[in-house]
mmCIF file of C-alpha atoms and ligand atoms in Angstrom:
data_model
loop_
_atom_site.group_PDB
_atom_site.id
_atom_site.type_symbol
_atom_site.label_atom_id
_atom_site.label_comp_id
_atom_site.label_asym_id
_atom_site.label_seq_id
_atom_site.Cartn_x
_atom_site.Cartn_y
_atom_site.Cartn_z
ATOM 1 C CA UNK R 1 -48.027 74.302 -68.743
ATOM 2 C CA UNK R 2 -46.373 72.502 -71.662
ATOM 3 C CA UNK R 3 -42.765 71.417 -71.257
ATOM 4 C CA UNK R 4 -41.388 74.210 -73.503
ATOM 5 C CA UNK R 5 -43.140 76.887 -71.407
ATOM 6 C CA UNK R 6 -41.691 75.372 -68.237
ATOM 7 C CA UNK R 7 -38.115 75.473 -69.534
ATOM 8 C CA UNK R 8 -38.692 78.942 -70.977
ATOM 9 C CA UNK R 9 -40.006 80.091 -67.579
ATOM 10 C CA UNK R 10 -36.989 78.572 -65.800
ATOM 11 C CA UNK R 11 -34.633 80.360 -68.201
ATOM 12 C CA UNK R 12 -36.481 83.634 -67.661
ATOM 13 C CA UNK R 13 -36.040 83.665 -63.887
ATOM 14 C CA UNK R 14 -32.467 82.327 -63.801
ATOM 15 C CA UNK R 15 -30.767 79.785 -61.536
ATOM 16 C CA UNK R 16 -32.206 79.125 -58.078
ATOM 17 C CA UNK R 17 -28.861 79.875 -56.371
ATOM 18 C CA UNK R 18 -29.052 83.441 -57.666
ATOM 19 C CA UNK R 19 -32.731 83.809 -56.709
ATOM 20 C CA UNK R 20 -32.793 82.426 -53.178
ATOM 21 C CA UNK R 21 -31.480 85.525 -51.346
ATOM 22 C CA UNK R 22 -33.830 88.002 -53.043
ATOM 23 C CA UNK R 23 -36.704 85.545 -52.472
ATOM 24 C CA UNK R 24 -35.944 85.393 -48.729
ATOM 25 C CA UNK R 25 -35.415 89.159 -48.411
ATOM 26 C CA UNK R 26 -38.605 90.085 -50.266
ATOM 27 C CA UNK R 27 -40.665 87.612 -48.260
ATOM 28 C CA UNK R 28 -39.219 89.020 -45.023
ATOM 29 C CA UNK R 29 -40.345 92.503 -46.114
ATOM 30 C CA UNK R 30 -43.762 91.250 -47.216
ATOM 31 C CA UNK R 31 -44.427 89.170 -44.073
ATOM 32 C CA UNK R 32 -42.580 90.752 -41.133
ATOM 33 C CA UNK R 33 -45.035 88.992 -38.806
ATOM 34 C CA UNK R 34 -44.274 85.492 -40.122
ATOM 35 C CA UNK R 35 -43.781 83.425 -36.979
ATOM 36 C CA UNK R 36 -45.221 80.234 -35.558
ATOM 37 C CA UNK R 37 -48.981 80.519 -35.023
ATOM 38 C CA UNK R 38 -49.086 77.945 -32.198
ATOM 39 C CA UNK R 39 -49.194 79.546 -28.743
ATOM 40 C CA UNK R 40 -46.838 78.342 -26.000
ATOM 41 C CA UNK R 41 -44.993 79.834 -23.020
ATOM 42 C CA UNK R 42 -42.410 77.133 -22.361
ATOM 43 C CA UNK R 43 -40.384 74.438 -24.116
ATOM 44 C CA UNK R 44 -42.788 71.787 -22.850
ATOM 45 C CA UNK R 45 -45.865 73.667 -24.060
ATOM 46 C CA UNK R 46 -44.196 74.171 -27.438
ATOM 47 C CA UNK R 47 -43.504 70.451 -27.790
ATOM 48 C CA UNK R 48 -47.069 69.470 -26.823
ATOM 49 C CA UNK R 49 -48.634 72.112 -29.098
ATOM 50 C CA UNK R 50 -46.583 70.926 -32.088
ATOM 51 C CA UNK R 51 -47.464 67.284 -31.351
ATOM 52 C CA UNK R 52 -51.165 68.209 -31.215
ATOM 53 C CA UNK R 53 -50.992 70.175 -34.471
ATOM 54 C CA UNK R 54 -50.738 67.073 -36.687
ATOM 55 C CA UNK R 55 -53.744 66.852 -39.023
ATOM 56 C CA UNK R 56 -55.488 69.935 -37.630
ATOM 57 C CA UNK R 57 -55.279 73.715 -37.732
ATOM 58 C CA UNK R 58 -53.154 75.892 -35.455
ATOM 59 C CA UNK R 59 -56.296 77.816 -34.471
ATOM 60 C CA UNK R 60 -57.881 74.591 -33.266
ATOM 61 C CA UNK R 61 -54.782 73.625 -31.276
ATOM 62 C CA UNK R 62 -54.638 77.075 -29.638
ATOM 63 C CA UNK R 63 -58.242 76.706 -28.476
ATOM 64 C CA UNK R 64 -57.477 73.336 -26.862
ATOM 65 C CA UNK R 65 -54.142 74.292 -25.315
ATOM 66 C CA UNK R 66 -55.555 77.415 -23.696
ATOM 67 C CA UNK R 67 -57.266 75.126 -21.162
ATOM 68 C CA UNK R 68 -54.842 72.201 -21.419
ATOM 69 C CA UNK R 69 -51.785 74.156 -20.309
ATOM 70 C CA UNK R 70 -53.537 75.401 -17.183
ATOM 71 C CA UNK R 71 -54.153 71.817 -16.089
ATOM 72 C CA UNK R 72 -50.909 70.165 -17.286
ATOM 73 C CA UNK R 73 -47.804 72.124 -16.324
ATOM 74 C CA UNK R 74 -45.085 69.485 -15.886
ATOM 75 C CA UNK R 75 -44.355 66.188 -17.699
ATOM 76 C CA UNK R 76 -45.583 64.329 -14.574
ATOM 77 C CA UNK R 77 -49.031 65.954 -14.864
ATOM 78 C CA UNK R 78 -49.703 64.157 -18.163
ATOM 79 C CA UNK R 79 -49.008 60.811 -16.467
ATOM 80 C CA UNK R 80 -50.921 61.562 -13.255
ATOM 81 C CA UNK R 81 -54.357 61.310 -14.901
ATOM 82 C CA UNK R 82 -55.959 58.254 -16.549
ATOM 83 C CA UNK R 83 -55.234 58.180 -20.291
ATOM 84 C CA UNK R 84 -58.978 58.574 -20.991
ATOM 85 C CA UNK R 85 -58.958 61.921 -19.208
ATOM 86 C CA UNK R 86 -56.088 63.215 -21.350
ATOM 87 C CA UNK R 87 -57.860 61.884 -24.463
ATOM 88 C CA UNK R 88 -60.930 63.879 -23.550
ATOM 89 C CA UNK R 89 -58.873 67.009 -22.906
ATOM 90 C CA UNK R 90 -57.304 66.878 -26.384
ATOM 91 C CA UNK R 91 -60.301 65.335 -28.170
ATOM 92 C CA UNK R 92 -60.972 68.401 -30.356
ATOM 93 C CA UNK R 93 -57.584 68.184 -32.080
ATOM 94 C CA UNK R 94 -58.522 64.843 -33.686
ATOM 95 C CA UNK R 95 -56.595 61.543 -33.601
ATOM 96 C CA UNK R 96 -56.881 61.954 -29.823
ATOM 97 C CA UNK R 97 -56.039 58.328 -28.917
ATOM 98 C CA UNK R 98 -52.785 58.301 -30.903
ATOM 99 C CA UNK R 99 -51.862 61.781 -29.688
ATOM 100 C CA UNK R 100 -52.569 60.981 -26.015
ATOM 101 C CA UNK R 101 -50.453 57.822 -26.272
ATOM 102 C CA UNK R 102 -47.608 59.721 -27.954
ATOM 103 C CA UNK R 103 -47.730 62.570 -25.418
ATOM 104 C CA UNK R 104 -47.644 60.194 -22.451
ATOM 105 C CA UNK R 105 -44.784 58.169 -23.961
ATOM 106 C CA UNK R 106 -42.894 61.378 -24.625
ATOM 107 C CA UNK R 107 -43.447 62.650 -21.072
ATOM 108 C CA UNK R 108 -42.180 59.348 -19.667
ATOM 109 C CA UNK R 109 -39.016 59.588 -21.768
ATOM 110 C CA UNK R 110 -38.478 63.248 -20.855
ATOM 111 C CA UNK R 111 -38.596 62.302 -17.155
ATOM 112 C CA UNK R 112 -36.485 59.154 -17.455
ATOM 113 C CA UNK R 113 -33.827 60.324 -19.906
ATOM 114 C CA UNK R 114 -33.809 64.116 -20.044
ATOM 115 C CA UNK R 115 -34.421 65.278 -16.453
ATOM 116 C CA UNK R 116 -37.870 66.482 -17.463
ATOM 117 C CA UNK R 117 -36.402 68.948 -20.003
ATOM 118 C CA UNK R 118 -37.068 69.107 -23.745
ATOM 119 C CA UNK R 119 -33.911 68.113 -25.662
ATOM 120 C CA UNK R 120 -32.602 70.440 -28.388
ATOM 121 C CA UNK R 121 -30.785 68.080 -30.710
ATOM 122 C CA UNK R 122 -32.788 66.724 -33.639
ATOM 123 C CA UNK R 123 -31.487 63.188 -33.129
ATOM 124 C CA UNK R 124 -32.750 63.260 -29.526
ATOM 125 C CA UNK R 125 -36.085 64.851 -30.379
ATOM 126 C CA UNK R 126 -36.912 62.188 -32.995
ATOM 127 C CA UNK R 127 -36.423 59.474 -30.354
ATOM 128 C CA UNK R 128 -39.429 60.798 -28.426
ATOM 129 C CA UNK R 129 -42.523 58.651 -29.108
ATOM 130 C CA UNK R 130 -44.726 60.189 -31.797
ATOM 131 C CA UNK R 131 -42.196 62.909 -32.643
ATOM 132 C CA UNK R 132 -41.415 62.703 -36.351
ATOM 133 C CA UNK R 133 -38.782 64.736 -38.182
ATOM 134 C CA UNK R 134 -41.181 67.579 -39.011
ATOM 135 C CA UNK R 135 -42.225 68.026 -35.362
ATOM 136 C CA UNK R 136 -38.580 67.803 -34.260
ATOM 137 C CA UNK R 137 -37.565 70.402 -36.846
ATOM 138 C CA UNK R 138 -40.271 72.828 -35.697
ATOM 139 C CA UNK R 139 -39.322 72.428 -32.016
ATOM 140 C CA UNK R 140 -35.557 72.756 -32.638
ATOM 141 C CA UNK R 141 -36.110 75.875 -34.777
ATOM 142 C CA UNK R 142 -38.388 77.519 -32.207
ATOM 143 C CA UNK R 143 -35.843 76.770 -29.479
ATOM 144 C CA UNK R 144 -33.356 78.805 -31.523
ATOM 145 C CA UNK R 145 -31.270 76.000 -33.016
ATOM 146 C CA UNK R 146 -32.714 74.905 -36.383
ATOM 147 C CA UNK R 147 -30.953 71.799 -37.657
ATOM 148 C CA UNK R 148 -33.090 71.259 -40.717
ATOM 149 C CA UNK R 149 -35.907 72.958 -42.624
ATOM 150 C CA UNK R 150 -39.550 72.260 -41.849
ATOM 151 C CA UNK R 151 -41.442 70.996 -44.908
ATOM 152 C CA UNK R 152 -45.219 71.142 -44.567
ATOM 153 C CA UNK R 153 -47.826 71.344 -47.301
ATOM 154 C CA UNK R 154 -47.229 75.087 -47.958
ATOM 155 C CA UNK R 155 -43.431 74.754 -47.982
ATOM 156 C CA UNK R 156 -43.736 71.851 -50.392
ATOM 157 C CA UNK R 157 -46.100 73.662 -52.772
ATOM 158 C CA UNK R 158 -44.208 76.961 -52.798
ATOM 159 C CA UNK R 159 -40.763 75.348 -53.134
ATOM 160 C CA UNK R 160 -42.046 73.522 -56.187
ATOM 161 C CA UNK R 161 -43.748 76.573 -57.716
ATOM 162 C CA UNK R 162 -40.665 78.692 -57.109
ATOM 163 C CA UNK R 163 -38.519 76.067 -58.838
ATOM 164 C CA UNK R 164 -36.396 75.448 -55.717
ATOM 165 C CA UNK R 165 -36.936 71.698 -55.942
ATOM 166 C CA UNK R 166 -38.255 69.146 -58.415
ATOM 167 C CA UNK R 167 -38.915 66.620 -55.665
ATOM 168 C CA UNK R 168 -42.247 65.591 -54.208
ATOM 169 C CA UNK R 169 -41.130 63.724 -51.099
ATOM 170 C CA UNK R 170 -40.744 66.042 -48.034
ATOM 171 C CA UNK R 171 -37.415 64.487 -46.990
ATOM 172 C CA UNK R 172 -35.939 65.053 -50.463
ATOM 173 C CA UNK R 173 -37.393 68.581 -50.614
ATOM 174 C CA UNK R 174 -35.763 69.340 -47.266
ATOM 175 C CA UNK R 175 -32.453 68.050 -48.598
ATOM 176 C CA UNK R 176 -32.686 70.411 -51.600
ATOM 177 C CA UNK R 177 -33.631 73.383 -49.408
ATOM 178 C CA UNK R 178 -30.806 72.721 -46.946
ATOM 179 C CA UNK R 179 -28.320 72.983 -49.829
ATOM 180 C CA UNK R 180 -29.888 76.198 -51.049
ATOM 181 C CA UNK R 181 -31.196 78.337 -48.178
ATOM 182 C CA UNK R 182 -28.577 80.272 -46.177
ATOM 183 C CA UNK R 183 -28.023 78.586 -42.766
ATOM 184 C CA UNK R 184 -29.079 81.671 -40.824
ATOM 185 C CA UNK R 185 -32.512 81.552 -42.499
ATOM 186 C CA UNK R 186 -33.357 77.883 -41.868
ATOM 187 C CA UNK R 187 -35.679 78.775 -38.979
ATOM 188 C CA UNK R 188 -37.461 81.695 -40.676
ATOM 189 C CA UNK R 189 -37.716 80.300 -44.197
ATOM 190 C CA UNK R 190 -40.591 77.841 -43.557
ATOM 191 C CA UNK R 191 -42.618 80.550 -41.761
ATOM 192 C CA UNK R 192 -42.126 82.888 -44.730
ATOM 193 C CA UNK R 193 -43.350 80.259 -47.179
ATOM 194 C CA UNK R 194 -46.232 79.235 -44.909
ATOM 195 C CA UNK R 195 -47.497 82.813 -44.539
ATOM 196 C CA UNK R 196 -46.957 83.574 -48.217
ATOM 197 C CA UNK R 197 -48.789 80.342 -49.045
ATOM 198 C CA UNK R 198 -51.726 81.291 -46.841
ATOM 199 C CA UNK R 199 -51.998 84.903 -47.980
ATOM 200 C CA UNK R 200 -50.864 85.033 -51.598
ATOM 201 C CA UNK R 201 -49.636 81.815 -53.195
ATOM 202 C CA UNK R 202 -52.733 79.892 -52.175
ATOM 203 C CA UNK R 203 -53.184 76.309 -53.297
ATOM 204 C CA UNK R 204 -55.983 76.574 -55.854
ATOM 205 C CA UNK R 205 -55.477 79.930 -57.531
ATOM 206 C CA UNK R 206 -52.245 81.758 -56.640
ATOM 207 C CA UNK R 207 -52.662 85.546 -56.570
ATOM 208 C CA UNK R 208 -49.637 86.279 -58.772
ATOM 209 C CA UNK R 209 -50.814 89.834 -59.408
ATOM 210 C CA UNK R 210 -50.324 90.600 -55.666
ATOM 211 C CA UNK R 211 -47.058 88.656 -55.322
ATOM 212 C CA UNK R 212 -43.651 90.234 -54.660
ATOM 213 C CA UNK R 213 -41.873 87.298 -56.316
ATOM 214 C CA UNK R 214 -43.416 87.381 -59.738
ATOM 215 C CA UNK R 215 -40.133 88.140 -61.605
ATOM 216 C CA UNK R 216 -38.330 85.424 -59.593
ATOM 217 C CA UNK R 217 -40.949 82.720 -59.975
ATOM 218 C CA UNK R 218 -41.078 80.335 -62.947
ATOM 219 C CA UNK R 219 -44.742 79.570 -62.151
ATOM 220 C CA UNK R 220 -45.915 83.181 -62.201
ATOM 221 C CA UNK R 221 -49.050 83.456 -64.284
ATOM 222 C CA UNK R 222 -48.228 87.052 -65.172
ATOM 223 C CA UNK R 223 -45.275 86.174 -67.356
ATOM 224 C CA UNK R 224 -46.652 83.275 -69.325
ATOM 225 C CA UNK R 225 -47.238 84.068 -72.992
ATOM 226 C CA UNK R 226 -50.342 82.460 -74.419
ATOM 227 C CA UNK R 227 -49.613 79.467 -76.667
ATOM 228 C CA UNK R 228 -49.415 80.359 -80.360
ATOM 229 C CA UNK R 229 -52.251 79.056 -82.485
ATOM 230 C CA UNK R 230 -51.262 75.894 -84.376
HETATM 231 S S1 LIG L 1 -45.661 84.473 -58.620
HETATM 232 FE FE1 LIG L 1 -47.581 83.325 -58.341
HETATM 233 S S2 LIG L 1 -46.998 81.168 -58.333
HETATM 234 FE FE2 LIG L 1 -45.131 82.364 -58.002
HETATM 235 S S3 LIG L 1 -44.905 82.500 -55.751
HETATM 236 FE FE3 LIG L 1 -46.029 84.313 -56.420
HETATM 237 S S4 LIG L 1 -48.191 83.754 -56.225
HETATM 238 FE FE4 LIG L 1 -47.000 81.839 -56.196
#
């Protein structure tokens, strides 16, 4: 889209501060089932599942953890087997050597510093080996205390298309979203964008004609007038 169409589109939809609440509300109505797709039954399982989900699909992780969580129930269990055995057990999630090393380091720290429990504060979670800000944000949000906003590939793409950020770097996008999204929606917001991104606002060809946000979205293809002939 040429620059003039972009500014025209931004003018058409209005300021992001005025749009954010209707965006959240409409997405909640459109995707009432938008929750985390990773399966877990405890804080520890949640942490391991999120760590395993790097660079692979949630479906793949769920297949692996179905067996994994029967065998490994406590932090000690991950340290009681040779590292090669854990690598084999998580092999299908990819990057199995790095992930096994990170999981074992994390389990050691949980035992030594946190009484075997998963901490809830973001600054504690990011100290765990192999736990980056995104993983920490997902875990904190799922434990009921979001302290930031998860930015994955869908959140990044949709935030940009919706004109909620002009940034490209996930940390800067998160900073913009934190200023904009109401605090009580920090946990739900990424799930809404992820599900909307999977079902409607897909990467290659967004289905604007099926979208509930078309009048609030500067990137909607339904409202773009064709360029005038020169
Ligand atoms: S209107 Fe189109 S580009 Fe905008 S959020 Fe909906 S599907 Fe995506």
